[in-house]
Each structure stands twice: as structure tokens, then as C-alpha cells.
Short mmCIF file of C-alpha atoms in Angstrom, two decimals:
data_model
loop_
_atom_site.label_atom_id
_atom_site.label_comp_id
_atom_site.label_asym_id
_atom_site.label_seq_id
_atom_site.Cartn_x
_atom_site.Cartn_y
_atom_site.Cartn_z
CA UNK A 179 40.62 -9.04 -4.74
CA UNK A 180 42.94 -6.93 -1.87
CA UNK A 181 43.36 -3.48 -1.86
CA UNK A 182 46.95 -2.39 -1.30
CA UNK A 183 46.21 1.23 -1.16
CA UNK A 184 47.80 3.16 1.53
CA UNK A 185 46.63 6.40 0.47
CA UNK A 186 43.60 8.43 1.88
CA UNK A 187 40.41 7.52 1.04
CA UNK A 188 38.31 9.86 -1.02
CA UNK A 189 35.77 12.50 1.14
CA UNK A 190 32.55 10.82 1.74
CA UNK A 191 33.91 6.78 1.22
CA UNK A 192 33.31 4.28 3.72
CA UNK A 193 36.99 3.98 5.41
CA UNK A 194 36.47 2.17 8.96
CA UNK A 195 33.82 -0.01 11.08
CA UNK A 196 34.68 0.01 14.29
CA UNK A 197 32.24 -1.57 17.52
CA UNK A 198 31.69 -0.75 21.04
CA UNK A 199 31.32 -3.52 23.60
CA UNK A 200 31.05 -4.41 27.10
CA UNK A 201 32.95 -7.40 27.01
CA UNK A 202 36.21 -7.17 24.76
CA UNK A 203 37.49 -10.44 25.31
CA UNK A 204 34.62 -12.65 24.37
CA UNK A 205 33.75 -10.15 21.77
CA UNK A 206 37.28 -11.15 20.50
CA UNK A 207 36.90 -14.54 20.80
CA UNK A 208 33.70 -14.82 18.26
CA UNK A 209 34.98 -12.91 16.09
CA UNK A 210 38.17 -14.68 15.93
CA UNK A 211 36.64 -17.96 15.28
CA UNK A 212 34.63 -16.34 12.78
CA UNK A 213 36.73 -14.31 10.52
CA UNK A 214 40.08 -15.29 11.44
CA UNK A 215 40.89 -11.99 13.39
CA UNK A 216 43.38 -11.52 15.28
CA UNK A 217 44.01 -8.47 17.56
CA UNK A 218 46.25 -5.85 18.64
CA UNK A 219 46.17 -2.72 20.62
CA UNK A 220 44.72 0.74 19.27
CA UNK A 221 44.54 4.48 20.66
CA UNK A 222 42.71 4.75 23.85
CA UNK A 223 40.34 7.61 23.79
CA UNK A 224 37.54 5.97 25.05
CA UNK A 225 39.49 3.30 26.92
CA UNK A 226 40.36 -0.20 25.91
CA UNK A 227 40.71 -0.73 22.04
CA UNK A 228 41.90 -2.80 19.59
CA UNK A 229 41.98 -3.16 15.94
CA UNK A 230 41.41 -6.16 14.39
CA UNK A 231 43.66 -7.59 11.66
CA UNK A 232 43.77 -10.16 8.84
CA UNK A 233 47.45 -10.87 7.54
CA UNK A 234 48.78 -8.17 9.70
CA UNK A 235 46.49 -5.80 8.00
CA UNK A 236 44.02 -3.64 10.11
CA UNK A 237 40.33 -4.56 9.02
CA UNK A 238 37.88 -3.13 11.80
CA UNK A 239 38.13 -1.75 15.75
CA UNK A 240 36.72 -3.17 18.77
CA UNK A 241 36.60 -1.03 21.75
CA UNK A 242 35.16 -1.33 25.32
CA UNK A 243 32.45 0.84 26.79
CA UNK A 244 32.89 2.54 30.22
CA UNK A 245 30.96 0.04 33.24
CA UNK A 246 28.38 3.02 33.41
CA UNK A 247 27.63 3.11 29.78
CA UNK A 248 24.34 1.85 28.27
CA UNK A 249 24.45 2.01 24.73
CA UNK A 250 22.95 0.32 22.06
CA UNK A 251 26.21 -2.11 20.84
CA UNK A 252 26.33 -1.81 16.95
CA UNK A 253 28.67 -1.67 14.43
CA UNK A 254 29.42 2.03 13.23
CA UNK A 255 30.30 3.05 9.80
CA UNK A 256 33.10 5.42 9.22
CA UNK A 257 33.21 8.23 6.22
CA UNK A 258 36.75 9.82 5.07
CA UNK A 259 36.78 13.47 5.20
CA UNK A 260 39.59 15.72 5.17
CA UNK A 261 38.23 18.17 7.52
CA UNK A 262 36.75 16.52 10.86
CA UNK A 263 35.59 19.98 12.49
CA UNK A 264 34.60 21.42 8.79
CA UNK A 265 32.39 17.93 8.02
CA UNK A 266 30.97 18.54 11.75
CA UNK A 267 29.40 21.85 11.39
CA UNK A 268 28.01 20.82 7.57
CA UNK A 269 26.65 17.94 9.55
CA UNK A 270 25.13 20.33 12.22
CA UNK A 271 23.71 22.66 9.75
CA UNK A 272 21.84 19.68 7.43
CA UNK A 273 19.85 18.65 10.41
CA UNK A 274 22.01 15.95 12.04
CA UNK A 275 23.69 15.92 15.08
CA UNK A 276 27.33 15.62 16.75
CA UNK A 277 27.53 13.28 19.82
CA UNK A 278 30.81 12.91 20.16
CA UNK A 279 34.20 15.08 19.00
CA UNK A 280 35.44 16.21 16.76
CA UNK A 281 38.37 14.82 18.66
CA UNK A 282 41.91 13.52 17.94
CA UNK A 283 42.15 9.63 18.33
CA UNK A 284 46.28 9.93 19.29
CA UNK A 285 48.66 10.02 16.38
CA UNK A 286 45.82 8.04 14.13
CA UNK A 287 43.41 10.40 13.19
CA UNK A 288 40.64 12.86 14.46
CA UNK A 289 37.09 11.46 14.53
CA UNK A 290 33.58 12.07 15.26
CA UNK A 291 30.17 10.19 15.89
CA UNK A 292 27.14 12.11 14.67
CA UNK A 293 23.75 10.52 13.29
CA UNK A 294 21.73 11.62 10.45
CA UNK A 295 17.95 13.58 10.60
CA UNK A 296 16.29 9.99 10.90
CA UNK A 297 18.57 8.85 14.06
CA UNK A 298 21.19 6.59 12.12
CA UNK A 299 24.81 7.02 13.67
CA UNK A 300 27.98 7.18 11.49
CA UNK A 301 31.57 8.08 12.04
CA UNK A 302 33.45 10.70 10.18
CA UNK A 303 37.14 9.99 10.04
CA UNK A 304 40.00 12.41 9.63
CA UNK A 305 43.06 9.71 8.72
CA UNK A 306 46.74 10.58 9.83
CA UNK A 307 48.81 7.46 10.71
CA UNK A 308 45.47 5.46 10.43
CA UNK A 309 43.66 6.09 6.98
CA UNK A 310 41.02 2.92 7.53
CA UNK A 311 40.75 -0.44 6.09
CA UNK A 312 43.80 -2.01 4.33
CA UNK A 313 42.71 -4.91 3.15
CA UNK A 314 39.01 -5.82 1.38
CA UNK A 315 38.16 -8.49 -1.09
CA UNK A 316 38.92 -11.50 1.56
CA UNK A 317 36.97 -13.74 4.13
CA UNK A 318 36.64 -11.41 7.44
CA UNK A 319 36.99 -8.06 5.66
CA UNK A 320 34.08 -5.52 5.16
CA UNK A 321 32.33 -5.69 1.85
CA UNK A 322 29.28 -2.84 2.00
CA UNK A 323 27.66 -0.09 4.14
CA UNK A 324 23.84 0.19 3.87
CA UNK A 325 21.54 2.57 5.54
CA UNK A 326 18.69 1.30 6.20
CA UNK A 327 15.43 3.59 6.58
CA UNK A 328 12.15 4.32 6.18
CA UNK A 329 12.16 5.84 2.74
CA UNK A 330 15.17 7.15 0.94
CA UNK A 331 13.70 10.75 -0.19
CA UNK A 332 15.18 13.16 2.66
CA UNK A 333 17.98 11.16 3.85
CA UNK A 334 19.38 10.63 1.07
CA UNK A 335 19.72 14.52 0.51
CA UNK A 336 21.61 15.17 3.83
CA UNK A 337 24.20 12.49 2.59
CA UNK A 338 24.64 14.18 -0.56
CA UNK A 339 25.06 17.65 1.10
CA UNK A 340 27.29 16.50 3.82
CA UNK A 341 29.83 14.21 1.63
CA UNK A 342 29.09 15.00 -1.84
CA UNK A 343 27.77 11.53 -2.46
CA UNK A 344 25.89 11.63 -6.39
CA UNK A 345 22.68 9.37 -5.56
CA UNK A 346 21.60 6.91 -8.24
CA UNK A 347 17.86 5.54 -7.78
CA UNK A 348 16.84 2.03 -8.84
CA UNK A 349 13.63 2.88 -10.67
CA UNK A 350 11.09 0.59 -9.55
CA UNK A 351 7.66 1.18 -8.03
CA UNK A 352 8.24 -1.41 -4.66
CA UNK A 353 11.68 -0.93 -4.10
CA UNK A 354 13.28 2.10 -3.03
CA UNK A 355 17.20 2.17 -3.12
CA UNK A 356 19.77 4.81 -3.52
CA UNK A 357 23.49 3.91 -4.35
CA UNK A 358 25.56 7.13 -3.51
CA UNK A 359 28.69 7.10 -5.39
CA UNK A 360 32.17 8.98 -5.11
CA UNK A 361 34.18 9.87 -8.05
CA UNK A 362 31.84 7.98 -10.14
CA UNK A 363 32.17 4.64 -7.61
CA UNK A 364 29.26 3.09 -5.51
CA UNK A 365 30.83 3.47 -1.84
CA UNK A 366 27.36 2.78 -0.21
CA UNK A 367 23.66 2.80 -0.32
CA UNK A 368 20.46 3.90 1.17
CA UNK A 369 17.84 1.46 1.60
CA UNK A 370 14.13 2.29 2.33
CA UNK A 371 12.33 -0.35 3.72
CA UNK A 372 8.76 1.55 4.89
CA UNK A 373 6.92 -0.74 7.52
CA UNK A 374 9.62 -3.42 7.99
CA UNK A 375 12.29 -1.10 9.34
CA UNK A 376 12.71 -2.33 12.94
CA UNK A 377 11.15 -0.62 15.65
CA UNK A 378 13.89 -1.65 18.09
CA UNK A 379 16.76 -0.02 15.76
CA UNK A 380 15.14 2.55 13.87
CA UNK A 381 17.15 3.76 10.95
CA UNK A 382 20.55 2.38 10.94
CA UNK A 383 23.88 1.44 8.98
CA UNK A 384 24.30 -2.00 8.13
CA UNK A 385 27.92 -3.36 8.02
CA UNK A 386 28.56 -6.51 5.44
CA UNK A 387 31.52 -8.66 5.91
CA UNK A 388 32.83 -10.70 3.40
CA UNK A 389 33.05 -14.61 3.86
CA UNK A 390 33.93 -17.24 1.53
CA UNK A 391 31.10 -19.35 2.58
CA UNK A 392 28.00 -17.72 3.71
CA UNK A 393 26.16 -20.92 4.74
CA UNK A 394 29.27 -22.11 6.79
CA UNK A 395 29.84 -18.68 8.54
CA UNK A 396 26.40 -18.30 9.49
CA UNK A 397 26.43 -21.74 11.17
CA UNK A 398 29.85 -21.14 12.80
CA UNK A 399 28.22 -18.00 14.23
CA UNK A 400 25.77 -19.70 15.90
CA UNK A 401 27.98 -22.23 17.17
CA UNK A 402 30.20 -19.66 18.76
CA UNK A 403 27.74 -17.20 20.93
CA UNK A 404 25.97 -15.32 17.97
CA UNK A 405 22.80 -16.19 16.59
CA UNK A 406 21.06 -16.14 12.78
CA UNK A 407 18.50 -13.50 12.21
CA UNK A 408 17.81 -14.09 8.70
CA UNK A 409 19.01 -17.47 7.16
CA UNK A 410 21.56 -17.47 3.88
CA UNK A 411 19.65 -16.93 1.05
CA UNK A 412 20.29 -15.62 -2.77
CA UNK A 413 20.46 -11.82 -3.87
CA UNK A 414 21.53 -9.98 -6.59
CA UNK A 415 24.67 -9.27 -5.02
CA UNK A 416 25.60 -12.48 -3.54
CA UNK A 417 24.50 -15.28 -0.99
CA UNK A 418 24.40 -13.27 2.31
CA UNK A 419 22.41 -13.96 5.69
CA UNK A 420 21.54 -11.79 8.72
CA UNK A 421 23.42 -12.39 12.11
CA UNK A 422 24.33 -10.89 15.25
CA UNK A 423 26.97 -11.76 17.85
CA UNK A 424 26.96 -12.24 21.38
CA UNK A 425 26.20 -8.65 22.65
CA UNK A 426 23.49 -8.55 20.05
CA UNK A 427 25.45 -6.69 17.47
CA UNK A 428 23.91 -7.00 14.29
CA UNK A 429 25.77 -7.39 10.95
CA UNK A 430 25.52 -8.50 7.65
CA UNK A 431 27.68 -12.30 6.04
CA UNK A 432 28.12 -11.79 2.10
CA UNK A 433 29.58 -14.30 -0.54
CA UNK A 434 29.90 -11.69 -2.82
CA UNK A 435 29.17 -12.46 -6.81
CA UNK A 436 33.12 -12.51 -7.85
#
């Protein structure tokens, strides 16, 4: 299924994913081989930046970090907002942090980089010329965004307060999981993993990318400079694997149940 809507996303809906890396060329080669992405220049508020395209339609962004920045290399999930400045104030008021912005990304829109009360980094995006990801449901497109954290109890309330998410909990003694809804539609999730939370990463948003064949994509990722961190396995939502790119950015590939 493809998403041909060119309208702005409902506030609180994940609308874009981006990655800041040290070596833009190497990263383009990796994702081009894995997902079939092509690249076009994007706005440069922080330096060199490209948009990844499938069939000429924007699916993700990759930027290059300044040489003196030792920031963690990780995929960032952006949530749509109609007013980035107002949302940034709400984030601060609810115990989150606004690390960058809000600032204009040329004519594309207005954005900020933030973190929630448990330290997970995310972005907010007020779309103008650029409303976000323009294609879904095919190989190489963002499929899902999930916050991996110690427990869902407090941080779920944060996203509800900031974005108006309507949370739906899984009723289970051994599975701590909230699905976040916007206008009755599931848009993201919060997964409490307890002591299984990686010490070296802490709480983080995980980006899922759709693939046609999880096993083949995992093998290809390893062949072109990445690593397979969790081999392909079946879940209720499809066959998935956790991989990292050459600079260590971690993401999940999934062949969704269709």
C-alpha cells in the first residue's frame, strides 16, 4: 500500500525520520544498497544534508555532523506539529528537554530536537514545503516507530500530554506495552523492557523499515558494511531483525503482515 496523501500529518503522528552521521558518502552507499534509496540535496541548517528518495518520493533524511561533534549516531523520529514553538514549550513544561531549536529548515518547515523525561531523543516538525515521508508500505520506507524504555508508566503520560496521544495498554502481567493513537489510529508505541534496556543506549526511539524479505535484507546489510544485532525472527507484527549501519546507527527491518 502506498501513501499518496500530500496533506500535512495530524499533530502527534510520526512524519519523518532522519540520521546524522560522520561519513555521508559511506552511509549513502549502505542505504542505497540495502533499500534502493537515491539521494537529492535537502536544506542545510546544520551542514550537508540529503533526502532519501524511492521513485522520486522522499522517505528519510541523512545529514553530516560537523567534524568536532561526537554525538551518538542514531535514527531520530520526528512528530508532526502545527506549531513547533508551542509544542517545544509544552515539552519543557512536561519535564522534557529542547536541545536544538525551534528553528527554520529553510522553506521546508520548522523543527526542534528534544528529549523526553527518560532521555529518549525525538524531533518535532512543523511542515511547510516539506510535510514529511511521502511513501509508505513498500521496501525501504519507514513502517513504525517505537520507544524502547524501562517501563511505560510515566513516559506514556508525557507523550499523551505533549501530543494528545490516546494510549492503549496491552493487558498482560509480563508484557509492558502501550500503543499510541491519534484520531483513533495507531501511530507509534512505547515498549517497557525493564532490565533488558541496553545500558549503553538507554531509552530510545526505534525506527522500523519495511522490507520485502527480512532474511535477505539482513544478509545484505551485513554484506555491505552493517551488522546483524538480532537475527530474523517471527513476531505478531511480522518477521523482523535488528541491524546497524556502518557507523552503528541501529534500526529494525520488518516484513509486515500484509
